[in-house]
Short mmCIF file of C-alpha atoms in Angstrom, two decimals:
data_model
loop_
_atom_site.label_atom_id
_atom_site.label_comp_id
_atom_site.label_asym_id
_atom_site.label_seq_id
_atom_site.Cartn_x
_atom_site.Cartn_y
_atom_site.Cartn_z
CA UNK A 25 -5.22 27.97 -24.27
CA UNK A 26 -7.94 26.65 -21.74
CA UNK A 27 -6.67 27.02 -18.22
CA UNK A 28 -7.00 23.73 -16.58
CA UNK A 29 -8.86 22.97 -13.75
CA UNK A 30 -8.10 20.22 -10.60
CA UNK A 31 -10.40 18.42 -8.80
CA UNK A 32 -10.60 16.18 -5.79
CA UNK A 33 -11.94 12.63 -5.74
CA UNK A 34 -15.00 11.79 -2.97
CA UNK A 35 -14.33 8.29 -3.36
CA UNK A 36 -16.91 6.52 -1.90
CA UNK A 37 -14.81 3.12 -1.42
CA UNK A 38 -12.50 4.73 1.02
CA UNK A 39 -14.99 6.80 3.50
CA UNK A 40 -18.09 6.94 5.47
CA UNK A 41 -20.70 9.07 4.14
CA UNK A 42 -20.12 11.79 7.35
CA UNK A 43 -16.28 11.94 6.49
CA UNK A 44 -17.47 12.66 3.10
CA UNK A 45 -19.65 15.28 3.35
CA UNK A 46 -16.68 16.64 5.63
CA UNK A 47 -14.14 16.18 2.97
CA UNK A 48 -16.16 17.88 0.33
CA UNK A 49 -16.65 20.97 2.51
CA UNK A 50 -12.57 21.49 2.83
CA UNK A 51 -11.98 20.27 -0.39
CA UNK A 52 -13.70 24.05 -0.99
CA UNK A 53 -11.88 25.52 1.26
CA UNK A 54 -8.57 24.10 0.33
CA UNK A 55 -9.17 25.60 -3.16
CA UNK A 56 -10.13 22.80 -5.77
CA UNK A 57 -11.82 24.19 -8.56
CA UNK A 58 -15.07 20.85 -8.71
CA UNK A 59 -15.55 17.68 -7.06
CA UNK A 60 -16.31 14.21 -8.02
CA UNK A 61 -17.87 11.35 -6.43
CA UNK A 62 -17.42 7.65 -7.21
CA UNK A 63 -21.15 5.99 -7.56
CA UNK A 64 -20.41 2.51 -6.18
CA UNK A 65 -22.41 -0.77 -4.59
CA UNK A 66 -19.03 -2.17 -3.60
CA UNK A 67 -15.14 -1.48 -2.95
CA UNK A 68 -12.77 -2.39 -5.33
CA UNK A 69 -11.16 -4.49 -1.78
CA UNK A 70 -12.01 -5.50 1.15
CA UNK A 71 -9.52 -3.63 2.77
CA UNK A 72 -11.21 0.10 1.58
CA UNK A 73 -14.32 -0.97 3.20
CA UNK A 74 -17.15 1.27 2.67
CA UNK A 75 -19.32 2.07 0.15
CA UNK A 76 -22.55 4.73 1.14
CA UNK A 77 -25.01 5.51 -1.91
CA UNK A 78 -23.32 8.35 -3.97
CA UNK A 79 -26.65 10.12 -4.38
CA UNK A 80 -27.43 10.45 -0.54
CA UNK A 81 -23.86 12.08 -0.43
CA UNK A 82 -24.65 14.42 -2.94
CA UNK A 83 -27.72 15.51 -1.71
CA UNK A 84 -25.82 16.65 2.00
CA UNK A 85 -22.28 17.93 -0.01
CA UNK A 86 -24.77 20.61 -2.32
CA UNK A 87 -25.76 22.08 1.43
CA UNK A 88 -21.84 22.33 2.64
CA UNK A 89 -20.53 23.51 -0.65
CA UNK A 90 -21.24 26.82 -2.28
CA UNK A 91 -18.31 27.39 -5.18
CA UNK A 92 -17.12 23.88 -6.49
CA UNK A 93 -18.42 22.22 -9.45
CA UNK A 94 -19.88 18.49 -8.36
CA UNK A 95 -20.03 15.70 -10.38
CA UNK A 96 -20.84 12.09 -10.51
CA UNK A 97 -17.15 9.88 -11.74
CA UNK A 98 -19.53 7.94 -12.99
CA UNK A 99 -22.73 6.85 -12.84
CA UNK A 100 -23.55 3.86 -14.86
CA UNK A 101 -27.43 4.35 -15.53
CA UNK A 102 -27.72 0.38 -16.94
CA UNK A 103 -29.28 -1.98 -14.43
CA UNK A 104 -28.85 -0.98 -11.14
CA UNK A 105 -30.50 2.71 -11.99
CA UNK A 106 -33.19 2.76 -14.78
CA UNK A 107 -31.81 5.92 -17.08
CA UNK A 108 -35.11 7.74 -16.45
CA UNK A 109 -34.44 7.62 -12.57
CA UNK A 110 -30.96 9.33 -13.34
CA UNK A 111 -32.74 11.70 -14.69
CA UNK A 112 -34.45 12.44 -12.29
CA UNK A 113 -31.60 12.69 -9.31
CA UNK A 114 -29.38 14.51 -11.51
CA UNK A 115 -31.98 17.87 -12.07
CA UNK A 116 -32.51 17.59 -8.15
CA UNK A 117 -28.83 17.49 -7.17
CA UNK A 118 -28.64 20.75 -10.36
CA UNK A 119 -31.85 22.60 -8.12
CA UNK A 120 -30.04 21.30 -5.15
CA UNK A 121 -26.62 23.07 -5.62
CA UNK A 122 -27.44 25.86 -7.77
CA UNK A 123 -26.23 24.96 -11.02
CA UNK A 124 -22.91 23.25 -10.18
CA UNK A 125 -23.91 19.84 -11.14
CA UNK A 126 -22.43 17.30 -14.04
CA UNK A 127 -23.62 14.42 -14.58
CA UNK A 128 -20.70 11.90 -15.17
CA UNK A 129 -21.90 8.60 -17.00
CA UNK A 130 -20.34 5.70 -17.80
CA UNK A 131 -21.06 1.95 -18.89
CA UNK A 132 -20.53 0.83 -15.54
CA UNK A 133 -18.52 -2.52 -13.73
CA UNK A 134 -19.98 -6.06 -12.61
CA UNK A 135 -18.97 -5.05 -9.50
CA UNK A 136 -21.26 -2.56 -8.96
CA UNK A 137 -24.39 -3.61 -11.50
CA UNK A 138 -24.40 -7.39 -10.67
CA UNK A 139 -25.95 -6.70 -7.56
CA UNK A 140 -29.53 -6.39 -9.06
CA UNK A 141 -29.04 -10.62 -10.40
CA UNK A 142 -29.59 -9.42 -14.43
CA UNK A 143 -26.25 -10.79 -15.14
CA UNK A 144 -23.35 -9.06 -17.02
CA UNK A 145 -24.27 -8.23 -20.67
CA UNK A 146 -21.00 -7.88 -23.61
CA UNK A 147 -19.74 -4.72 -23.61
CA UNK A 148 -21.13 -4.26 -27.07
CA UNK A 149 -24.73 -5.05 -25.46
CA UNK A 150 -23.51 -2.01 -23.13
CA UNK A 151 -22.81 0.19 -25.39
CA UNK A 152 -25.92 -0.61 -26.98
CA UNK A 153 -27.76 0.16 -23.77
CA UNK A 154 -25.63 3.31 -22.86
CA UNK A 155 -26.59 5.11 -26.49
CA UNK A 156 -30.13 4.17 -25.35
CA UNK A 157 -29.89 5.74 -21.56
CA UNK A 158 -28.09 8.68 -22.97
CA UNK A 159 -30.90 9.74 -25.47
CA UNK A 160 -33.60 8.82 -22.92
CA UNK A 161 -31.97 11.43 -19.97
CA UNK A 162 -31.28 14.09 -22.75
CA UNK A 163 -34.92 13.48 -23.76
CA UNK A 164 -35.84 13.85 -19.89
CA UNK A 165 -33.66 16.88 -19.33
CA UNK A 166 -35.15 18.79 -22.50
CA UNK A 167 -38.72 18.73 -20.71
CA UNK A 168 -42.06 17.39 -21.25
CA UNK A 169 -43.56 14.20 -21.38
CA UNK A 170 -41.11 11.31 -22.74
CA UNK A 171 -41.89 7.68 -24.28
CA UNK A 172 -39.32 5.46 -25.53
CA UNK A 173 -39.18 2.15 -27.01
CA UNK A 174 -35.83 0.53 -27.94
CA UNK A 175 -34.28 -2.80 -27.71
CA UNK A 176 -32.73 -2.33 -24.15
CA UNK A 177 -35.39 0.28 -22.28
CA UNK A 178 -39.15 0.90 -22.57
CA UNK A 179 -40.30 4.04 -20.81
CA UNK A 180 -43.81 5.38 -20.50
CA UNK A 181 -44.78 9.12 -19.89
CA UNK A 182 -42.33 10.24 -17.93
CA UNK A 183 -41.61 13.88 -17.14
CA UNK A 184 -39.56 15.44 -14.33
CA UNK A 185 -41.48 17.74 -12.74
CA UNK A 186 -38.79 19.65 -10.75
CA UNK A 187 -36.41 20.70 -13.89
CA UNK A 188 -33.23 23.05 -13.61
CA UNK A 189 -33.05 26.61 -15.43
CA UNK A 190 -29.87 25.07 -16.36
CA UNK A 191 -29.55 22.00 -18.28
CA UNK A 192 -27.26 19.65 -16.49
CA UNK A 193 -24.39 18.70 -18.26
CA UNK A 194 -23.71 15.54 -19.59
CA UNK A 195 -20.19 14.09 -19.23
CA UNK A 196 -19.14 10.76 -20.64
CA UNK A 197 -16.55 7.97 -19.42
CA UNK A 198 -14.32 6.56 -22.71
CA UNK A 199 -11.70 4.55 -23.23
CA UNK A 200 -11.19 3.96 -26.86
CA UNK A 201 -12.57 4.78 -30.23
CA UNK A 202 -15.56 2.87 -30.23
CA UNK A 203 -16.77 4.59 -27.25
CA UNK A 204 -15.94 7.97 -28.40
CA UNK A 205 -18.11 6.86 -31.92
CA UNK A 206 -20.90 6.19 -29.98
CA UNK A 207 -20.93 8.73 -27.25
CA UNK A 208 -19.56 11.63 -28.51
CA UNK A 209 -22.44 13.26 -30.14
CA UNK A 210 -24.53 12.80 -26.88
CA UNK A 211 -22.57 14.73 -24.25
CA UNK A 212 -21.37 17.96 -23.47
CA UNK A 213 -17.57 16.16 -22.43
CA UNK A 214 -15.49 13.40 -21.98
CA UNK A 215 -14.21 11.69 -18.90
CA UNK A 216 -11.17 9.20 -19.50
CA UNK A 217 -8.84 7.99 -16.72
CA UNK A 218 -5.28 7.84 -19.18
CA UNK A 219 -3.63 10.66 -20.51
CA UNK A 220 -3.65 9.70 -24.10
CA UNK A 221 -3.65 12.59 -26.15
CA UNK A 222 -4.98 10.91 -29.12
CA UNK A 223 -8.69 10.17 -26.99
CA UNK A 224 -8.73 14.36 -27.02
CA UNK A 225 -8.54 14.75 -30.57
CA UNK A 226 -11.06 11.71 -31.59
CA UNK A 227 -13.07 13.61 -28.95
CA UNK A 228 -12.75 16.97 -30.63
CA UNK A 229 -13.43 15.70 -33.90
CA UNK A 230 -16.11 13.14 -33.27
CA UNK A 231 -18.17 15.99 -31.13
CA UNK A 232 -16.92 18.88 -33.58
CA UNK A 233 -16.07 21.28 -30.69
CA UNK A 234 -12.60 21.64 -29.76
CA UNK A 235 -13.73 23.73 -26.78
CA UNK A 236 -15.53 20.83 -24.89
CA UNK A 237 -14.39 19.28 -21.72
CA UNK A 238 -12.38 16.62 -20.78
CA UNK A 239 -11.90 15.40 -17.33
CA UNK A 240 -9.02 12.86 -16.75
CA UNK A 241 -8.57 11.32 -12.81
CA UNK A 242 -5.55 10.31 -11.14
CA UNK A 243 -4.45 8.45 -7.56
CA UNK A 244 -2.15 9.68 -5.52
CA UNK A 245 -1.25 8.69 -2.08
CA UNK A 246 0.84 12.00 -0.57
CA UNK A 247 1.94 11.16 2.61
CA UNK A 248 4.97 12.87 4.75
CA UNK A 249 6.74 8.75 5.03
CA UNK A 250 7.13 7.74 1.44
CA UNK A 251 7.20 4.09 2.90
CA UNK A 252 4.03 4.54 4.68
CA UNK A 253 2.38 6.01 1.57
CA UNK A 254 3.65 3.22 -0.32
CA UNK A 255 2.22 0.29 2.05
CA UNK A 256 -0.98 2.00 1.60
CA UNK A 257 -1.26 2.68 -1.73
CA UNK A 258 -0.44 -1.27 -2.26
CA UNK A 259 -3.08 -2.86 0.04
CA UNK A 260 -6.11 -0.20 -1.04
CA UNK A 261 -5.34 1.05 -4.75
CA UNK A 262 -3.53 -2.52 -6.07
CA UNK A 263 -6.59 -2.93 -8.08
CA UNK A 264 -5.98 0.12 -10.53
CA UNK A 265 -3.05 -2.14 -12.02
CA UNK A 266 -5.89 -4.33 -13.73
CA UNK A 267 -6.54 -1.29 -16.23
CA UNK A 268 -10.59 -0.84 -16.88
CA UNK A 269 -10.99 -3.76 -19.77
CA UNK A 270 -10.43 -5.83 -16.72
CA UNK A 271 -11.42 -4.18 -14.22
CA UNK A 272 -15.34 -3.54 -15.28
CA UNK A 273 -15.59 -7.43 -15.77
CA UNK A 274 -14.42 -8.49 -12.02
CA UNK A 275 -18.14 -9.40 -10.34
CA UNK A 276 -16.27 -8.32 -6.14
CA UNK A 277 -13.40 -7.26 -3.76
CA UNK A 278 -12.53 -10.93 -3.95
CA UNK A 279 -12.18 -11.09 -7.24
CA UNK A 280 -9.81 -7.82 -7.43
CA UNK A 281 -7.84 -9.65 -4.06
CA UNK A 282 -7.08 -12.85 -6.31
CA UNK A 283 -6.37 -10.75 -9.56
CA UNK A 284 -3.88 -8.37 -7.85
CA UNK A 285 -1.70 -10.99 -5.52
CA UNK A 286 0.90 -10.83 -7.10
CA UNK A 287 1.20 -6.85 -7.87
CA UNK A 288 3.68 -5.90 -5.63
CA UNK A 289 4.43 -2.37 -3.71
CA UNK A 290 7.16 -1.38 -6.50
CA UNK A 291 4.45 -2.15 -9.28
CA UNK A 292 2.10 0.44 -7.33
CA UNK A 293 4.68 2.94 -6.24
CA UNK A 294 6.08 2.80 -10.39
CA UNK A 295 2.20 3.92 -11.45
CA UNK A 296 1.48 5.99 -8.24
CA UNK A 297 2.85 9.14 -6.79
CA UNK A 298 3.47 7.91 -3.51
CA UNK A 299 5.36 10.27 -0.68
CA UNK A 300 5.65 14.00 -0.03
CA UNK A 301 7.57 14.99 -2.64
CA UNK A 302 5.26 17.65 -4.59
CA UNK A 303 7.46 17.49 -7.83
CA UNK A 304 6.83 13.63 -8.68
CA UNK A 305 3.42 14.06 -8.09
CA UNK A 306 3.40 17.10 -10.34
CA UNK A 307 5.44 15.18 -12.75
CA UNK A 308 2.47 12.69 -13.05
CA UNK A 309 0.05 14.32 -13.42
CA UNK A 310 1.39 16.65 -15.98
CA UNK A 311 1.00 13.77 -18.78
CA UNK A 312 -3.27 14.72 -18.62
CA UNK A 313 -2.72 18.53 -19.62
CA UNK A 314 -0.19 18.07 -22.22
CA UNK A 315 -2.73 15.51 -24.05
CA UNK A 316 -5.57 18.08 -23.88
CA UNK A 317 -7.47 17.73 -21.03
CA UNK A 318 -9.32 20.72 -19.37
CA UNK A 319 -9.82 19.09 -15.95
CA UNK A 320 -7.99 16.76 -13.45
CA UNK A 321 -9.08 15.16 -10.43
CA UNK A 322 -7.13 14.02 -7.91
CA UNK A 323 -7.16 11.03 -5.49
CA UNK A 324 -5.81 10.71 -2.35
CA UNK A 325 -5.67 7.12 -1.40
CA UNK A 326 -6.81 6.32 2.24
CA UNK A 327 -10.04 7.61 3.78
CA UNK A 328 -8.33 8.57 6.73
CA UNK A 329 -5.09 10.67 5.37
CA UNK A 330 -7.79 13.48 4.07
CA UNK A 331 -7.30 16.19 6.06
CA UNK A 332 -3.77 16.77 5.84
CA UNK A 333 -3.88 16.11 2.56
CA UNK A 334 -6.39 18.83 2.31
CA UNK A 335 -3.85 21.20 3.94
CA UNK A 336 -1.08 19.89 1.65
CA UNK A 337 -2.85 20.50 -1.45
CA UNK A 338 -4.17 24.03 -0.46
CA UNK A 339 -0.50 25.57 0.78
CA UNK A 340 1.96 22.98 -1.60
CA UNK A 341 0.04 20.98 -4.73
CA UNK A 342 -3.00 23.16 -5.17
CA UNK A 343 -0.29 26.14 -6.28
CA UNK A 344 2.32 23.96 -7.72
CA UNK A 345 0.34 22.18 -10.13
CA UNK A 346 -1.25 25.78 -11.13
CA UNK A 347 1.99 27.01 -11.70
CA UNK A 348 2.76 23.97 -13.87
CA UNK A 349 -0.05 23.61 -16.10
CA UNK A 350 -0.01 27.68 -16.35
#
């Protein structure tokens, strides 16, 4: 029985890049075991209203960190990032911080890879360019000089010249079984954001290594006035009631504003821990380790209810939700 391990979500969307690098530092101290980072042009809405580049972040949390795991949650290496620049930024964050680096990859949102004016492509055409990025880093990553020619991504004698002892660890994002038969034989673990126990086992049997990782997220929005927490959760997180087949095909925050009108603050608060109460939020996010996964991440909704959530989680959740998961 793998122990399971909890994280804690920099999410980009919801801080500067200073209360980030801030946040990851206590996150340590608090006592999660790794830390993820959201890699995003954009917030989901208006109302979250940042959005710093992920890989700046990085570079300053490897310096303020010395224990936690760090990981992108995810990187879409598609349009916006060529797959051999990825590369490239993941072995320098791995140099940077010592080994504790995995890289988190996923086919990405049109609210993030629009930006660049290529359009949106089908999300078979993605899938199609995701195989291509993943065998293009792993090519990267495994040293020497690299050419490629596929249907999606050319790439001409490239070689990273500053390359980790330690391979960097490839983690990626799923929701179903046609991502799992694409991507499982090109990572080290999966990253999926429901707690279906039936994702684990394709996982484990498309990869054929039961012992791999899989890393699962959840919101939360602890807060010591349930009511409070609840108003929050509603006008920042509403847009997690779209569910991802939607939600990568919505091009901005105004698109996520007009799709989510009509969610109301029970229809958050019914999918959302919201409150101090450290049993519901155990409650929900016991679903991930009874379907298999290894790792959870947490997130706390609000970029400025961080620090006492910090001190919640290290004397009330951190232990709790240890306890739980045994």
């Amino acid at each position: 029985m793998t122990m399971v391990r909890f994280g804690y979500t920099l999410m980009t969307e919801q801080a500067s890049p200073r209360d980030l690098v801030r946040y990851a530092a206590g996150a340590e101290r608090s006592g999660f075991d790794f830390e993820v980072i959201s890699d995003h042009y954009s917030p989901w809405l208006d109302t979250q209203g940042h959005a710093p580049y992920a890989w700046s972040v990085l570079g300053a949390v490897t310096q303020v960190t010395e224990r936690v795991e760090l990981m992108t949650y995810v990187t879409c290496p598609l349009m916006r990032y060529h797959p051999a620049v990825v590369a490239q930024k993941a072995a320098t964050v791995q140099l940077l911080c010592d080994g504790r680096f995995t890289l988190g990859l996923g086919a990405g949102e049109n609210l993030n890879e629009h930006v660049v004016g290529r359009g949106w492509p089908s999300v078979n055409v993605r899938h199609e360019m995701f195989v291509e990025a993943l065998k293009i880093i792993s090519a990267l990553f495994a040293g020497g000089y690299v050419n490629f020619s596929g249907q999606h991504y050319r790439v001409d004698s490239a070689k990273l010249w500053d390359l980790p002892d330690q391979r960097v660890p490839l983690a990626t994002a799923v929701s179903g079984h046609q991502g799992i038969e694409h991507f499982a034989g090109l990572a080290d673990g999966m990253i999926a954001t429901e707690p279906r126990a039936e994702l684990c086992r394709a996982w484990d049997d498309a990869a054929g290594n039961g012992r791999s990782r899989k890393i699962g997220q959840i919101p939360i929005c602890w807060d010591p006035d349930r009511d409070a927490a609840v108003r929050r959760a509603h006008d920042q997180f509403r847009w997690f009631a779209g569910g991802w087949k939607v939600n990568a095909e919505l091009p901005g925050p105004t698109g996520f504003a007009a799709a989510t009108q009509f969610v109301t603050e029970s229809d958050v608060a019914e999918h959302i821990p919201c409150g101090p109460d450290v049993d519901r939020i155990v409650a929900a996010v016991a679903p991930y380790w009874q379907a298999g996964f290894t790792d959870v991440a947490l997130v706390q909704v609000g970029g400025d209810h961080q620090d006492d959530f910090l001190d919640f989680a290290k004397g009330q959740l951190l232990p709790a939700l240890r306890e739980a998961a045994g």
